[in-house]
CSV table of C-alpha atoms and ligand atoms in Angstrom, one decimal:
chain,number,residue,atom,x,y,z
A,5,UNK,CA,0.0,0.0,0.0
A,6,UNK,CA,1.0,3.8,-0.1
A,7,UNK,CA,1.8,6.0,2.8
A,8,UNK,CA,1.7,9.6,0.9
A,9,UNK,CA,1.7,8.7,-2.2
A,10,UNK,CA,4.6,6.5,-1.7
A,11,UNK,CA,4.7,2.2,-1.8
A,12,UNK,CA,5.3,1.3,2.1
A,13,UNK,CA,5.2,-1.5,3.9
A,14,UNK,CA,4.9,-2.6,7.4
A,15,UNK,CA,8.6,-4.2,7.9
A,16,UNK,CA,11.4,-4.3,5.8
A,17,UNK,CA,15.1,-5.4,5.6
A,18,UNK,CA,17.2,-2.3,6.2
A,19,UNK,CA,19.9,-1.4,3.9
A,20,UNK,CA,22.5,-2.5,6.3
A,21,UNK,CA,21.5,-6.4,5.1
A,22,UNK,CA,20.5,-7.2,9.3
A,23,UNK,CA,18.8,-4.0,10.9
A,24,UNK,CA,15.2,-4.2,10.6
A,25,UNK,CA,12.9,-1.2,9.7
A,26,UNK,CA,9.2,-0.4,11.1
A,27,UNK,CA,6.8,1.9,11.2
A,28,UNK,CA,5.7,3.2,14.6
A,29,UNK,CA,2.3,2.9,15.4
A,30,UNK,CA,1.3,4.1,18.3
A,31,UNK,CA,2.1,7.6,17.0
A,32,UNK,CA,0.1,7.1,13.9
A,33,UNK,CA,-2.0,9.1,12.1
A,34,UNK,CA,-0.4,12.2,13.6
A,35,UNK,CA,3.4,11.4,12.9
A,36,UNK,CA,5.3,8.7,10.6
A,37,UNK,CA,8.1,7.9,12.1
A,38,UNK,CA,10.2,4.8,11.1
A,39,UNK,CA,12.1,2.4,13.6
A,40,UNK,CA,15.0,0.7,13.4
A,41,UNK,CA,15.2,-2.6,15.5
A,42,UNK,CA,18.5,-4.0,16.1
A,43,UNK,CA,18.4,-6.5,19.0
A,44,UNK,CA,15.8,-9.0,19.7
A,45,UNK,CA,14.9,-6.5,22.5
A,46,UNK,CA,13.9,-3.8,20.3
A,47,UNK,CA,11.8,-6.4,18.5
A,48,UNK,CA,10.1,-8.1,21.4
A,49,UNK,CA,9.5,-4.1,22.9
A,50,UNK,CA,8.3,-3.0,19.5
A,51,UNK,CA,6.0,-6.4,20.3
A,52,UNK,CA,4.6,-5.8,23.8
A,53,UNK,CA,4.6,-1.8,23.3
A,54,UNK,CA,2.2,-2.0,20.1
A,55,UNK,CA,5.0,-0.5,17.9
A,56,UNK,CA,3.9,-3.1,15.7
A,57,UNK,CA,0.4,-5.0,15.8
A,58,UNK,CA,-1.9,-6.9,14.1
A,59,UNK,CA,-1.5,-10.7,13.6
A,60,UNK,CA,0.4,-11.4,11.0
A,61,UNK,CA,2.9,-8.5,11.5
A,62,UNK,CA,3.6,-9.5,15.1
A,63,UNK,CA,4.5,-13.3,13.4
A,64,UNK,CA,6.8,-11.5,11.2
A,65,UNK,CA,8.2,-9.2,13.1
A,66,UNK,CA,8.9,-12.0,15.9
A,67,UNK,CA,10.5,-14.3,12.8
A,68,UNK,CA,13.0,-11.0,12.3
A,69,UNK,CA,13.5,-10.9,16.4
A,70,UNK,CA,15.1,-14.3,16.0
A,71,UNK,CA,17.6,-13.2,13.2
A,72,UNK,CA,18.5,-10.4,15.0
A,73,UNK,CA,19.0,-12.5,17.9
A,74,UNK,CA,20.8,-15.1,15.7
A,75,UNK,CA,23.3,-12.0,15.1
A,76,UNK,CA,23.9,-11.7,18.6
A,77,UNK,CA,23.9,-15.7,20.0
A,78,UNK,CA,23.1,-18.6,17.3
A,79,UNK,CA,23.8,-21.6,20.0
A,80,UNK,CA,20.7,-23.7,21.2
A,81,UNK,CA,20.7,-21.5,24.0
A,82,UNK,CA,20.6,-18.3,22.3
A,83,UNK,CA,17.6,-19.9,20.4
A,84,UNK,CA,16.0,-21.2,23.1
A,85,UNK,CA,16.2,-18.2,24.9
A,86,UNK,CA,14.6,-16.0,21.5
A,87,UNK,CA,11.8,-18.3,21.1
A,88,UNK,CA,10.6,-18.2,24.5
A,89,UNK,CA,11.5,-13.9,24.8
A,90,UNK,CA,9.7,-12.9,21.9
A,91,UNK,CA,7.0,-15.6,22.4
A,92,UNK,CA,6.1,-14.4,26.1
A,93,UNK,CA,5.3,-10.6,24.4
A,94,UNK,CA,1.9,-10.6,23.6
A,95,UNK,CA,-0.8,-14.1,24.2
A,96,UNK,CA,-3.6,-14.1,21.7
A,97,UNK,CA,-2.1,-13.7,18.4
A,98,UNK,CA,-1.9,-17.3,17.1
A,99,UNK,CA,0.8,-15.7,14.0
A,100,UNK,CA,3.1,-15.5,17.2
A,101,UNK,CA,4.0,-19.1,18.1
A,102,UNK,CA,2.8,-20.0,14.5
A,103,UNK,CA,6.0,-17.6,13.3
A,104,UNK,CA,8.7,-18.4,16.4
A,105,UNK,CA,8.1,-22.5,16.1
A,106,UNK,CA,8.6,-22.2,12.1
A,107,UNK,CA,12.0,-20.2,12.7
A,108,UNK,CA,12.7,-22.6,15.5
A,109,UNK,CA,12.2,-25.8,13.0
A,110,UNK,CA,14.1,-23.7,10.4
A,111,UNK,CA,17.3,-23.2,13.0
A,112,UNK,CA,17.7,-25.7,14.8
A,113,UNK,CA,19.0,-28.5,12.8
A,114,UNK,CA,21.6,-26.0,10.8
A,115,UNK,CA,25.1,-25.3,12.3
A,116,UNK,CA,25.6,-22.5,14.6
A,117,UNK,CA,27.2,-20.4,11.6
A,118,UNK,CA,24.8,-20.5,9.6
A,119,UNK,CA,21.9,-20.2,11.3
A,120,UNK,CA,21.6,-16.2,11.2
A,121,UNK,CA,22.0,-15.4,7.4
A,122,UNK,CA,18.9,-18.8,7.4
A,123,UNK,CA,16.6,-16.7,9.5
A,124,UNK,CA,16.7,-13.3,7.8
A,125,UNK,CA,16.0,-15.2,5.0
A,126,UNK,CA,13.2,-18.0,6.3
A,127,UNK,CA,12.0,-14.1,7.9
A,128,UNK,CA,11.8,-12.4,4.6
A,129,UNK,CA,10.1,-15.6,2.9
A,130,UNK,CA,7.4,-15.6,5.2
A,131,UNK,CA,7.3,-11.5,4.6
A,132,UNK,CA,6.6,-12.3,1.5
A,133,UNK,CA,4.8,-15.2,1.8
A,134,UNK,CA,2.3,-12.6,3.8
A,135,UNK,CA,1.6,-10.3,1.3
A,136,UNK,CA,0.8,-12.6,-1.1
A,137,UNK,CA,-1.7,-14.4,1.4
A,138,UNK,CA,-3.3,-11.0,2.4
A,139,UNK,CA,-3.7,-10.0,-1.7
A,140,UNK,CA,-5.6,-13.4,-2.5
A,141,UNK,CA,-7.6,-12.9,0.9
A,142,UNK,CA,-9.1,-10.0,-1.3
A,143,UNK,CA,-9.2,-11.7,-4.4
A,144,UNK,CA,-11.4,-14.2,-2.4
A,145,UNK,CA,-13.1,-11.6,-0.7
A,146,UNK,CA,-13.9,-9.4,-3.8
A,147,UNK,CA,-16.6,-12.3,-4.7
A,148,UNK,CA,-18.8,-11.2,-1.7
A,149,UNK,CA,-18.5,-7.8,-2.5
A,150,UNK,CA,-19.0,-7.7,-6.1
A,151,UNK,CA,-22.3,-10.0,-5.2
A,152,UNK,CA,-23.7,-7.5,-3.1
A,153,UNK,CA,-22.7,-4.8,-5.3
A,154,UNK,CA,-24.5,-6.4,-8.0
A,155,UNK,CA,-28.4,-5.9,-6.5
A,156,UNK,CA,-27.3,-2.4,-5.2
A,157,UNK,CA,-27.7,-0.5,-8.6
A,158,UNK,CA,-25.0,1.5,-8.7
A,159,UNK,CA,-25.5,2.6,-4.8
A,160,UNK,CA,-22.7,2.0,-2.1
A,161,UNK,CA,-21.5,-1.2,-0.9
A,162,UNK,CA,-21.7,-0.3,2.8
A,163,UNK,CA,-18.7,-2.4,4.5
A,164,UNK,CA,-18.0,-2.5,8.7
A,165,UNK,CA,-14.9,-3.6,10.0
A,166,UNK,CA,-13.7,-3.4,13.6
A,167,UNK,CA,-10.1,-2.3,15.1
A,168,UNK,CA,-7.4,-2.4,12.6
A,169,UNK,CA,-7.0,-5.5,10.0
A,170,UNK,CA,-5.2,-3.6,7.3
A,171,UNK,CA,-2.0,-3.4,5.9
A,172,UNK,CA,-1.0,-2.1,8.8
A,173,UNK,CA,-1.8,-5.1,10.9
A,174,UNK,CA,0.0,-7.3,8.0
A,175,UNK,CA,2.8,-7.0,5.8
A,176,UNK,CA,0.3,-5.4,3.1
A,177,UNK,CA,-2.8,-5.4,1.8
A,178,UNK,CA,-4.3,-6.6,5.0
A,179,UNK,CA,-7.1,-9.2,6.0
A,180,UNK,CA,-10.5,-7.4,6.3
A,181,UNK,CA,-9.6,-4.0,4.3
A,182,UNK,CA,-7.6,-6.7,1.5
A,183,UNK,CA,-11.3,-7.4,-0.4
A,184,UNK,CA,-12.4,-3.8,0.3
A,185,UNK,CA,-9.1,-1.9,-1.3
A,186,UNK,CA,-9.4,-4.7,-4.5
A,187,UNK,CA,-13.2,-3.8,-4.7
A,188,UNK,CA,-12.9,-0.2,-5.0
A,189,UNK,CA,-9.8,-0.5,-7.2
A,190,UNK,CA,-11.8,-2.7,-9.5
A,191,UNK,CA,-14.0,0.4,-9.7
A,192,UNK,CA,-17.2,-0.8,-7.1
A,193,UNK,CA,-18.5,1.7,-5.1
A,194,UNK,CA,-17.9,0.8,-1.5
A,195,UNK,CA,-17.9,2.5,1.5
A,196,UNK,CA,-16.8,1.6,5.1
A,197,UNK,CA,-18.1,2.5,8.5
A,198,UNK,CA,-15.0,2.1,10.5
A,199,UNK,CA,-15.7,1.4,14.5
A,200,UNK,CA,-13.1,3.6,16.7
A,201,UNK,CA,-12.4,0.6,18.2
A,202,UNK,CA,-11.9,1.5,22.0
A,203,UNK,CA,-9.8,1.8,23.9
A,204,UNK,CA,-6.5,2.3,21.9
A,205,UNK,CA,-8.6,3.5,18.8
A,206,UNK,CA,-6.9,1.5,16.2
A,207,UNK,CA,-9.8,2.0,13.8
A,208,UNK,CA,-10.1,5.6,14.2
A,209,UNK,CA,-6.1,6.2,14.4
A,210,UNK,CA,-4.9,3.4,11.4
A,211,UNK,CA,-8.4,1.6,9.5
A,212,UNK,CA,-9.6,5.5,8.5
A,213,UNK,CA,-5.7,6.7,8.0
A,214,UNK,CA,-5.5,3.7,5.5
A,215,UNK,CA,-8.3,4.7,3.9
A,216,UNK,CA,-7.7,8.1,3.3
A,217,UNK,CA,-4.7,7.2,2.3
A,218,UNK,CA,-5.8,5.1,-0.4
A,219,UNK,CA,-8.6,7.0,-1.3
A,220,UNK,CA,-11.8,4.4,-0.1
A,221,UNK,CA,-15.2,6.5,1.1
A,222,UNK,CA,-15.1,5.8,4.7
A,223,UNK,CA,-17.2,6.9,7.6
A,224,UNK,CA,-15.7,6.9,11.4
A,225,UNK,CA,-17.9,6.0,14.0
A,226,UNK,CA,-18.4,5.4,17.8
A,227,UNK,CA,-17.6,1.6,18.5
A,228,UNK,CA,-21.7,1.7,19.8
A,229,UNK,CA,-23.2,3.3,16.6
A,230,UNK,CA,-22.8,-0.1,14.2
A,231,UNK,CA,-25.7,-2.1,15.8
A,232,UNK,CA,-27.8,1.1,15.0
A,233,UNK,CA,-26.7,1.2,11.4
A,234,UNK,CA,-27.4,-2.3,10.9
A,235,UNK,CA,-30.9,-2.3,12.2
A,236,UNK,CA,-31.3,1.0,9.6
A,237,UNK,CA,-29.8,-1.2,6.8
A,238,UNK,CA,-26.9,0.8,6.2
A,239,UNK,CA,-24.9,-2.2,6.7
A,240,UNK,CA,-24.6,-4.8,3.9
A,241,UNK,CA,-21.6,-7.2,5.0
A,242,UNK,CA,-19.5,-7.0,8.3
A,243,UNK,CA,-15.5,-8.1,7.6
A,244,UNK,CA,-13.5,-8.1,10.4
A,245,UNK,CA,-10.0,-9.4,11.1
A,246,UNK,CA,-8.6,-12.0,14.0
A,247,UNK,CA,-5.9,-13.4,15.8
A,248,UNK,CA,-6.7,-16.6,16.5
A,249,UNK,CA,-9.5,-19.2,15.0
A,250,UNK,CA,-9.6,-22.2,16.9
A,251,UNK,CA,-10.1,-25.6,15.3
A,252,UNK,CA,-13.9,-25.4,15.4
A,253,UNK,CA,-14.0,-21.9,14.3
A,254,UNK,CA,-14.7,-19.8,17.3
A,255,UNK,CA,-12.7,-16.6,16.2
A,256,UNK,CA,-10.1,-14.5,19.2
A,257,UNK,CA,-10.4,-10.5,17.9
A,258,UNK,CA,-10.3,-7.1,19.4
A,259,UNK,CA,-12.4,-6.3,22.1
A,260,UNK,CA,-15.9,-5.3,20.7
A,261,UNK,CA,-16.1,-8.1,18.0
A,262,UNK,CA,-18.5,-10.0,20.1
A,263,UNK,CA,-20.7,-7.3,20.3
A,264,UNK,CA,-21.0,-6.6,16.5
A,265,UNK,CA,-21.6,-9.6,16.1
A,266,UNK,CA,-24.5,-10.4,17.9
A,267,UNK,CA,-26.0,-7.2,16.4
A,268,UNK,CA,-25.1,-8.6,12.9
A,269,UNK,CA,-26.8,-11.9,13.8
A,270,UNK,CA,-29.9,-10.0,15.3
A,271,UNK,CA,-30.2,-8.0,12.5
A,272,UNK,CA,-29.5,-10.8,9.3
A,273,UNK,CA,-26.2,-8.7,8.2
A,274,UNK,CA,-23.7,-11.0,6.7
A,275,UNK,CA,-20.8,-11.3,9.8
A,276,UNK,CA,-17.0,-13.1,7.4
A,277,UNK,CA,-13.9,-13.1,9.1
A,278,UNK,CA,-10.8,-12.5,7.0
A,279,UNK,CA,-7.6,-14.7,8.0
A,280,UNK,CA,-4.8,-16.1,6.9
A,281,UNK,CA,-3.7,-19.7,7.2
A,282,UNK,CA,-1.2,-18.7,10.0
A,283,UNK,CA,-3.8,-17.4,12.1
A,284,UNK,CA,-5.6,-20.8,12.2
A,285,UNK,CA,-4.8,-22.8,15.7
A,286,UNK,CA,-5.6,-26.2,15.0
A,287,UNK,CA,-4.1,-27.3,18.2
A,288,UNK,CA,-7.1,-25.3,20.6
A,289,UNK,CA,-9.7,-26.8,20.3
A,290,UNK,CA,-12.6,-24.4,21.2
A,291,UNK,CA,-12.6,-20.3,21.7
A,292,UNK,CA,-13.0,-20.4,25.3
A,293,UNK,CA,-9.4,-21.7,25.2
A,294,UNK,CA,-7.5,-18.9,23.4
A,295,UNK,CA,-5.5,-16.9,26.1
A,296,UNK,CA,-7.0,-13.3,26.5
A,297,UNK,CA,-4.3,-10.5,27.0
A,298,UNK,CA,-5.2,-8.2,29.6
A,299,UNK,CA,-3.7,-4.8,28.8
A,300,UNK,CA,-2.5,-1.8,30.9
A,301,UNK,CA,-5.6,-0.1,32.7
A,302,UNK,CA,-4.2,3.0,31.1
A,303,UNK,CA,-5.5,2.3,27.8
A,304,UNK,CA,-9.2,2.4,29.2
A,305,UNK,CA,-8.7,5.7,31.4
A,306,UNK,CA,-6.4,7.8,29.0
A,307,UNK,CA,-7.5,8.6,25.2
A,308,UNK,CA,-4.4,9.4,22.6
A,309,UNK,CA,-4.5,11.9,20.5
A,310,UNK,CA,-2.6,15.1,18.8
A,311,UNK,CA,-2.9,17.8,21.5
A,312,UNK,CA,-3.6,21.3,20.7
A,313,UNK,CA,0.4,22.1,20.9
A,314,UNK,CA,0.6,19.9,17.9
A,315,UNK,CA,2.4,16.7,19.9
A,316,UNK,CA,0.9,13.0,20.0
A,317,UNK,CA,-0.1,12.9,23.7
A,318,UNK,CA,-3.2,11.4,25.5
A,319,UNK,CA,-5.5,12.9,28.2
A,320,UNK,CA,-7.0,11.2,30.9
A,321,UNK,CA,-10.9,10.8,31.0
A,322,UNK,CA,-11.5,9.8,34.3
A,323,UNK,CA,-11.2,11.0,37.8
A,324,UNK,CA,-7.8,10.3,39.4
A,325,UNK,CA,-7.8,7.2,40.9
A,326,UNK,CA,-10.4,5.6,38.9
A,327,UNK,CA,-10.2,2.1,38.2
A,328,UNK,CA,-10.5,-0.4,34.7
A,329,UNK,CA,-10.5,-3.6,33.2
A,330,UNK,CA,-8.8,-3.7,29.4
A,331,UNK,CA,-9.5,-7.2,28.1
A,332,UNK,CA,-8.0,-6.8,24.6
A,333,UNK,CA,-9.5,-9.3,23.1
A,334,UNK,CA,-12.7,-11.3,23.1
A,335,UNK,CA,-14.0,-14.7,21.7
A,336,UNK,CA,-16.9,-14.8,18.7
A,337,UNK,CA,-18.5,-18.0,19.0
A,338,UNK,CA,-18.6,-19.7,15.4
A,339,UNK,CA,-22.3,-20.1,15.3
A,340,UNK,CA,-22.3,-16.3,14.8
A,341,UNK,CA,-19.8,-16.2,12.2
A,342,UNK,CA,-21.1,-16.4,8.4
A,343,UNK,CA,-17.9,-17.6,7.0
A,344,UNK,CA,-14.0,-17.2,6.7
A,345,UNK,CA,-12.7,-15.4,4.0
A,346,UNK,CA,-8.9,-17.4,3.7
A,347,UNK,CA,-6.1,-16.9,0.7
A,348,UNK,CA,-7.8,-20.7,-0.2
A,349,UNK,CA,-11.2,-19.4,-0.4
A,350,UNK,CA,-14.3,-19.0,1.6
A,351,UNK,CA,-15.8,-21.6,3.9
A,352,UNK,CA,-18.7,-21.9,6.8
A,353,UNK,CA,-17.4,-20.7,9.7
A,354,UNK,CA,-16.7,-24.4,11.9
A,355,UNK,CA,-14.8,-28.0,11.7
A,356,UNK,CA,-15.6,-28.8,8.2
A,357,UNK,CA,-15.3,-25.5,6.9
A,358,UNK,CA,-11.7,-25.4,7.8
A,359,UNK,CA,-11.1,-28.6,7.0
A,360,UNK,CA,-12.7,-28.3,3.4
A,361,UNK,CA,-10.2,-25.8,2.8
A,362,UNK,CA,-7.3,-27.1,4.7
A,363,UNK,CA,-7.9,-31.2,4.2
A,364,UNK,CA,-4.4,-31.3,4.9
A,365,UNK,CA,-4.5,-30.0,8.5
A,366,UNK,CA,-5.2,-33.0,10.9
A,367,UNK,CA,-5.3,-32.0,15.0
A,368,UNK,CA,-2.1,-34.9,14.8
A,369,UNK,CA,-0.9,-32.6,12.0
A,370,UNK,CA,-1.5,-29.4,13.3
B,17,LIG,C1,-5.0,-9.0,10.7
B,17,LIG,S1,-4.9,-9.2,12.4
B,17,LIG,C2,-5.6,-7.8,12.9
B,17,LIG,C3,-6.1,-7.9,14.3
B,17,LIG,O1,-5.1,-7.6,15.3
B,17,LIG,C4,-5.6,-6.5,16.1
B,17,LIG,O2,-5.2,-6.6,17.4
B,17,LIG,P1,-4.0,-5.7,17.9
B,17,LIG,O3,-4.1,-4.3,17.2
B,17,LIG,O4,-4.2,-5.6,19.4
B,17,LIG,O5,-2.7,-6.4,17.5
B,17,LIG,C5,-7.1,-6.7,16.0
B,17,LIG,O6,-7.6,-7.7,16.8
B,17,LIG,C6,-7.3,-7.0,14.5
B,17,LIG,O7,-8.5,-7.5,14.1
């Protein structure tokens, strides 16, 4: 995707040939600044601190985390001691241990020497292995789209999404926004109602930024204002993104997911999660297994935002002394989940939908 006109991506392989370059956001839409990670610290910080997010991103950036820490210590130990670092960073994201356990089969039956150049480059193959997922997740996902467009006459494809499952929470293209930037390039007339996404706001701060940026009609709105909108009929399909599906199809995704939905289901609005194989967990069995981070009360008493000085700051909108709960995720149960939207194709959200598309997965296999 473009950031300002110019082709950007989420990570990339410095010039240097081993420092690894990001883009920060937590200070986005207001500033772009680019990182440069050069220890597996910086990349397990750039982890836990939501430098980096989304799914897929945090599995790449963790497979980069090992080849910087390859740099630093390439013995069993020092691999050892990566996997389980980065791995302990943040729980739900499936892409995590997906990413660490693929470097870790990569690694660990080379010799020491040569085990750091083999994890830049098992890190940039599964880079690129990610944007090519994301772009046929919206080849897949067009279908739905175009369908819909076609009884519309002409009149907008009205698209939700929830928290941030763009190309900013993947290498590019993203999961949920992938169909949604191929529709509107293929000249369909869609529109999105992005939910704020409370309470680090990554739908008002990065969905609508990635929008703007890439010129999709979008509409920002309070996390609680979708149900209303689909009972109006101003809704026509729901995509949201995820970080873990569990074997029967229950679906881990930002706080809020739940909610929308049980409104989708109460109102007959079309409810597809987009994902990428790596986000699949065949080894948990159900959603109420999938590990729910618990984030920093912080998030839920301070907002972020450019202050009137012009700096990224946040203000706190509570009394003193108040206190929260930030659950960052929560579990959708399959049963309301129309379908998955996967770089294989679209299936019924549950056992056999999964395994339709994925007949080599086994739980033996997993
Ligand atoms: C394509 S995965 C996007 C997924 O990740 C987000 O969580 P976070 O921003 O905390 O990493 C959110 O659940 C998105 O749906």
């Amino acid at each position: 995707m473009k950031l300002d006109g110019v082709s950007s991506r989420t990570i990339w392989l410095d010039s240097d040939g081993w420092s690894v370059g990001i883009i920060d956001q937590t200070v986005l839409p207001h500033t772009l600044v680019r990182l440069t990670l050069k220890t597996v610290e910086d990349a397990a910080h750039a982890i836990k601190s939501m430098q980096v997010r989304g799914a897929p991103l945090i599995g790449v950036t963790a497979a980069y985390g090992v080849a910087l820490a390859m740099r630093a210590d390439a013995s069993d130990a020092g691999l050892d001691r990566a996997v389980r670092f980065l791995g302990e960073q943040r729980p739900t994201a499936v892409n995590l241990r997906w990413a660490l356990e693929d470097l870790r089969a990569t690694l660990a039956p080379l010799a020491v020497d040569a085990r750091a150049a083999a994890a830049y480059d098992r890190a940039g193959k599964l880079a690129e292995d990610d944007v090519e997922t994301c772009r046929q997740i919206g080849v897949n996902g067009l279908r739905l789209i175009a369908d819909i467009a076609g009884k519309k006459g002409g009149r907008p494809v009205n698209v939700l999404t929830h928290c941030n499952a763009g190309w900013l929470a993947c290498v590019d293209w993203g999961t949920a926004t992938s169909p949604i930037y191929q529709a509107h390039d293929a000249g369909i007339n869609v529109h999105v109602w992005v939910d704020e996404t409370r309470p680090r706001n990554q739908g008002a701060a990065l969905t609508a930024f990635e929008l703007l940026q890439h010129g999709v009609p979008h509409s920002l709105i309070a996390d609680n204002a979708g149900g209303h909108f689909m009972q109006r009929g101003d809704v026509d399909l729901v995509i949201v993104g995820t970080d873990r599906v569990t074997a029967n199809g229950d679906v881990a995704n930002k706080i809020g997911t739940y909610l929308k939905a049980l409104a989708a289901k109460d109102t007959g609005v079309p409810f597809y999660v987009a994902l990428p194989y790596s986000t699949i967990d065949w080894r948990t069995d159900r959603g109420a297994d999938i590990p729910i981070e618990e984030r920093s009360e912080d998030e839920v008493l301070r907002v972020q935002g450019k202050l009137a000085n012009g700096d990224v700051g946040s203000v706190l909108i509570a009394a003193d002394g108040t206190p929260a709960r930030n659950p960052a995720f929560d579990m959708t149960p399959a049963r309301l989940v129309t379908g998955f939207i996967t770089e294989r194709g679209i299936c019924p959200a549950s056992r056999e939908g999964l395994k339709s598309l994925y007949p080599e997965k086994t739980s033996a296999a997993a």
